[in-house]
Coordinates of C-alpha atoms in Angstrom, one line a residue:
X247 CA -2.1 10.7 -29.1
X248 CA -0.4 12.3 -26.1
X249 CA 2.1 10.1 -24.3
X250 CA 1.5 9.4 -20.6
X251 CA 4.2 11.1 -18.5
X252 CA 7.0 8.9 -16.9
X253 CA 9.4 6.4 -18.3
X254 CA 8.4 2.8 -18.9
X255 CA 11.7 1.4 -17.7
X256 CA 14.2 1.6 -14.9
X257 CA 17.8 0.5 -14.5
X258 CA 17.9 -2.6 -12.4
X259 CA 20.6 -1.2 -10.1
X260 CA 18.2 1.6 -9.2
X261 CA 15.2 -0.6 -8.4
X262 CA 14.0 -0.7 -4.8
X263 CA 15.3 -3.8 -2.9
X264 CA 11.7 -5.1 -2.0
X265 CA 11.0 -5.8 -5.7
X266 CA 13.3 -8.9 -5.3
X267 CA 14.8 -8.7 -8.8
X268 CA 18.1 -9.9 -9.9
X269 CA 20.7 -7.1 -10.3
X270 CA 22.9 -9.0 -12.8
X271 CA 20.3 -9.8 -15.5
X272 CA 19.1 -7.5 -18.3
X273 CA 20.0 -3.9 -17.9
X274 CA 16.5 -2.5 -17.5
X275 CA 13.3 -3.6 -15.8
X276 CA 9.7 -2.5 -16.0
X277 CA 8.9 0.4 -13.7
X278 CA 5.9 2.1 -12.0
X279 CA 4.0 4.8 -14.0
X280 CA 2.7 7.8 -12.0
X281 CA -0.5 6.8 -10.2
X282 CA -2.0 6.1 -6.8
X283 CA 1.2 5.3 -4.9
X284 CA 4.7 6.8 -5.0
X285 CA 7.2 5.0 -7.2
X286 CA 9.6 4.3 -4.3
X287 CA 6.7 2.6 -2.3
X288 CA 5.0 0.5 -4.9
X289 CA 5.8 -2.4 -7.3
X290 CA 4.7 -2.7 -10.9
X291 CA 2.2 -5.4 -11.7
X292 CA 4.5 -7.2 -14.1
X293 CA 7.3 -7.4 -11.4
X294 CA 4.8 -8.5 -8.8
X295 CA 3.8 -11.5 -10.9
X296 CA 7.2 -12.5 -12.2
X297 CA 9.7 -11.6 -9.4
X298 CA 7.7 -11.3 -6.2
X299 CA 4.9 -14.0 -6.5
X300 CA 6.8 -16.1 -9.1
X301 CA 3.5 -17.1 -10.8
X302 CA 5.1 -16.4 -14.3
X303 CA 8.6 -16.9 -15.5
X304 CA 9.0 -14.2 -18.1
X305 CA 7.7 -10.7 -19.0
X306 CA 6.0 -12.3 -22.0
X307 CA 3.9 -14.5 -19.7
X308 CA 3.3 -11.5 -17.4
X309 CA 2.0 -9.5 -20.4
X310 CA -0.4 -12.4 -21.4
X311 CA -1.8 -12.7 -17.8
X312 CA -2.3 -8.9 -17.4
X313 CA -3.6 -8.0 -20.9
X314 CA -6.2 -10.8 -20.6
X315 CA -7.6 -9.3 -17.4
X316 CA -6.1 -11.9 -15.1
X317 CA -5.2 -9.4 -12.3
X318 CA -7.6 -7.5 -10.1
X319 CA -6.2 -4.7 -7.8
X320 CA -8.7 -3.5 -5.1
X321 CA -11.5 -5.2 -7.0
X322 CA -10.7 -3.5 -10.4
X323 CA -9.1 -5.3 -13.3
X324 CA -5.9 -3.6 -14.2
X325 CA -4.3 -4.3 -17.6
X326 CA -1.1 -2.2 -17.3
X327 CA 2.3 -3.7 -16.7
X328 CA 3.2 -0.5 -14.9
X329 CA 0.3 -0.1 -12.5
X330 CA 1.8 0.6 -9.1
X331 CA 0.6 -1.7 -6.3
X332 CA 1.3 -0.4 -2.8
X333 CA 0.4 -0.5 0.9
X334 CA -2.8 -2.4 1.8
X335 CA -3.8 -3.0 -1.9
X336 CA -5.5 -6.3 -2.5
X337 CA -4.5 -8.4 -5.5
X338 CA -6.6 -11.2 -6.9
X339 CA -5.2 -13.6 -9.6
X340 CA -8.3 -14.5 -11.6
X341 CA -8.4 -18.2 -12.6
X342 CA -6.0 -19.5 -9.9
X343 CA -8.2 -18.1 -7.0
X344 CA -5.1 -16.7 -5.3
X345 CA -5.6 -13.6 -3.2
X346 CA -3.0 -11.4 -1.5
X347 CA -2.8 -8.2 0.5
X348 CA 0.4 -6.0 0.2
X349 CA 1.8 -5.1 3.7
X350 CA 5.2 -4.3 5.2
X351 CA 6.9 -7.3 6.7
X352 CA 10.2 -8.2 8.3
X353 CA 11.8 -4.8 7.5
X354 CA 10.6 -4.9 3.8
X355 CA 8.2 -2.1 2.7
X356 CA 6.0 -4.4 0.8
X357 CA 5.4 -8.2 0.9
X358 CA 2.3 -10.2 -0.3
X359 CA 0.3 -11.9 2.4
X360 CA -2.1 -14.6 1.3
X361 CA -5.8 -13.9 2.1
X362 CA -8.0 -16.9 2.7
X363 CA -11.4 -15.3 3.3
X364 CA -12.8 -13.8 0.0
X365 CA -14.9 -11.4 2.0
X366 CA -11.7 -9.6 3.2
X367 CA -10.9 -8.7 -0.4
X368 CA -13.7 -6.1 -0.3
X369 CA -12.1 -4.3 2.7
X370 CA -9.1 -2.1 2.9
X371 CA -7.4 0.0 5.6
X372 CA -6.4 3.5 4.4
X373 CA -4.7 6.2 6.3
X374 CA -6.1 9.7 6.1
X375 CA -3.5 12.1 4.8
X376 CA -5.5 15.2 4.2
X377 CA -8.9 16.7 5.2
X378 CA -10.9 19.7 3.8
X379 CA -14.4 21.1 3.8
X380 CA -16.1 21.4 0.3
X381 CA -19.3 23.0 -0.9
X382 CA -22.3 22.2 1.2
X383 CA -20.2 21.8 4.3
X384 CA -19.3 18.2 3.6
X385 CA -15.9 16.7 4.4
X386 CA -13.5 15.5 1.8
X387 CA -10.6 13.3 3.0
X388 CA -7.5 12.2 1.1
X389 CA -6.2 8.7 1.7
X390 CA -2.6 7.3 1.5
X391 CA -3.4 5.5 -1.8
X392 CA -4.4 8.6 -3.7
X393 CA -8.2 8.3 -3.2
X394 CA -10.4 11.2 -2.3
X395 CA -13.6 10.3 -0.4
X396 CA -16.5 12.5 0.5
X397 CA -18.0 11.5 3.9
X398 CA -19.9 12.8 6.9
X399 CA -17.9 10.6 9.2
X400 CA -15.9 12.3 11.9
X401 CA -12.3 11.5 11.1
X402 CA -8.9 13.3 11.6
X403 CA -5.7 13.4 9.7
X404 CA -3.6 10.4 10.9
X405 CA -6.6 8.2 11.6
X406 CA -7.4 5.2 9.5
X407 CA -10.5 4.2 7.7
X408 CA -11.8 0.8 6.7
X409 CA -13.3 1.4 3.3
X410 CA -15.0 -0.9 0.8
X411 CA -13.3 -1.6 -2.5
X412 CA -14.0 -0.8 -5.2
X413 CA -17.0 1.1 -3.8
X414 CA -15.0 3.4 -1.5
X415 CA -17.6 3.6 1.2
X416 CA -16.2 4.6 4.6
X417 CA -17.0 2.1 7.4
X418 CA -15.1 1.8 10.7
X419 CA -12.7 4.7 11.7
X420 CA -9.7 3.7 13.7
X421 CA -8.2 6.6 15.7
X422 CA -4.4 7.0 15.9
X423 CA -4.2 7.5 19.7
X424 CA -3.1 5.8 22.9
X425 CA -4.4 2.2 23.1
X426 CA -4.8 1.5 19.4
X427 CA -3.1 -1.3 17.5
X428 CA -0.8 0.1 14.9
X429 CA 1.7 -1.0 12.3
X430 CA 5.0 0.6 11.3
X431 CA 5.0 1.0 7.5
X432 CA 8.6 2.1 6.7
X433 CA 12.0 2.1 8.1
X434 CA 14.0 -0.5 10.2
X435 CA 10.8 -1.6 12.0
X436 CA 8.7 -1.9 8.9
X437 CA 6.0 -4.5 9.4
X438 CA 6.3 -4.5 13.2
X439 CA 2.9 -4.2 15.0
X440 CA 2.2 -3.1 18.5
X441 CA 0.2 -0.9 20.9
X442 CA 0.5 2.9 20.7
X443 CA 1.3 4.2 24.2
X444 CA 1.5 7.9 23.4
X445 CA 1.3 10.4 20.6
X446 CA 3.6 13.3 21.0
X447 CA 2.6 16.4 19.1
X448 CA 5.2 17.8 16.7
X449 CA 6.6 21.3 16.5
X450 CA 7.6 23.5 13.6
X451 CA 10.9 21.7 13.4
X452 CA 10.3 18.2 14.9
X453 CA 7.7 15.8 13.5
X454 CA 4.9 14.2 15.7
X455 CA 6.2 11.0 17.2
X456 CA 4.4 7.8 18.4
X457 CA 5.6 5.8 21.3
X458 CA 4.9 2.2 20.6
X459 CA 5.3 -1.1 22.5
X460 CA 6.8 -3.6 20.0
X461 CA 7.1 -6.9 21.9
X462 CA 9.3 -6.3 24.9
X463 CA 10.7 -2.9 23.7
X464 CA 9.4 0.6 23.4
X465 CA 10.4 2.7 20.5
X466 CA 9.6 6.3 19.3
X467 CA 8.5 6.3 15.6
X468 CA 7.5 9.3 13.4
X469 CA 3.7 9.3 13.4
X470 CA 3.9 9.7 9.6
X471 CA 5.0 6.1 9.2
X472 CA 2.6 4.6 11.7
X473 CA -0.8 3.3 10.6
X474 CA -3.6 2.4 13.0
X475 CA -5.0 -1.0 12.0
X476 CA -7.5 -1.9 14.8
X477 CA -8.4 -2.0 18.5
X478 CA -7.2 -5.2 20.0
X479 CA -6.9 -7.0 16.7
X480 CA -6.4 -5.9 13.1
X481 CA -9.5 -5.0 11.2
X482 CA -8.1 -7.1 8.2
X483 CA -5.6 -9.9 8.1
X484 CA -2.1 -8.7 7.8
X485 CA -0.1 -12.0 8.4

């Protein structure tokens, strides 16, 4: 049987800070296998349960919970310790009834936010990262979490879609333009939300920039790390 690409472990000193692991423990820690999200922007299921949420104490307990089908990510049971959980993913701990959404918060790339309404677990905001026309004149869009969706909805690269999970049906489209409510996904302002005042087109050298009102200050942020999340209020709970 062919081995899946990628190492199963990572030196603790090299792990991202938002994993929240101890640096002076064992030498290695479980890492993310190649998948939907980039390694640097996701957390493995085992680390999420043990170090981020603290619902288990050891890797042995994490294995038991995961292998028994106790973790659902975006409505799908995941039985891998190494499955990468990233931006806007929903996590349900079966048996306990606990539900979470992974969002940037307080300068950290990913933090779990408790979801109280079970209906929200079936919705997810995804940013459109690519767009192409396929056979039959239909449109295929690529989303930030690795999904590819075929749709007749008018959408542009940079916009956000509210999709159903695990069904992947595109619902509301949130335009990334002046007046929309947006969230910074990375950098020093990760987790900050505010209104977009202007989108400045990029050049061959300079990236497109978004001018945002974050509280009482205005900042210019690369549009690449800005995600539209609603009009007036977020389409899903992020706090």
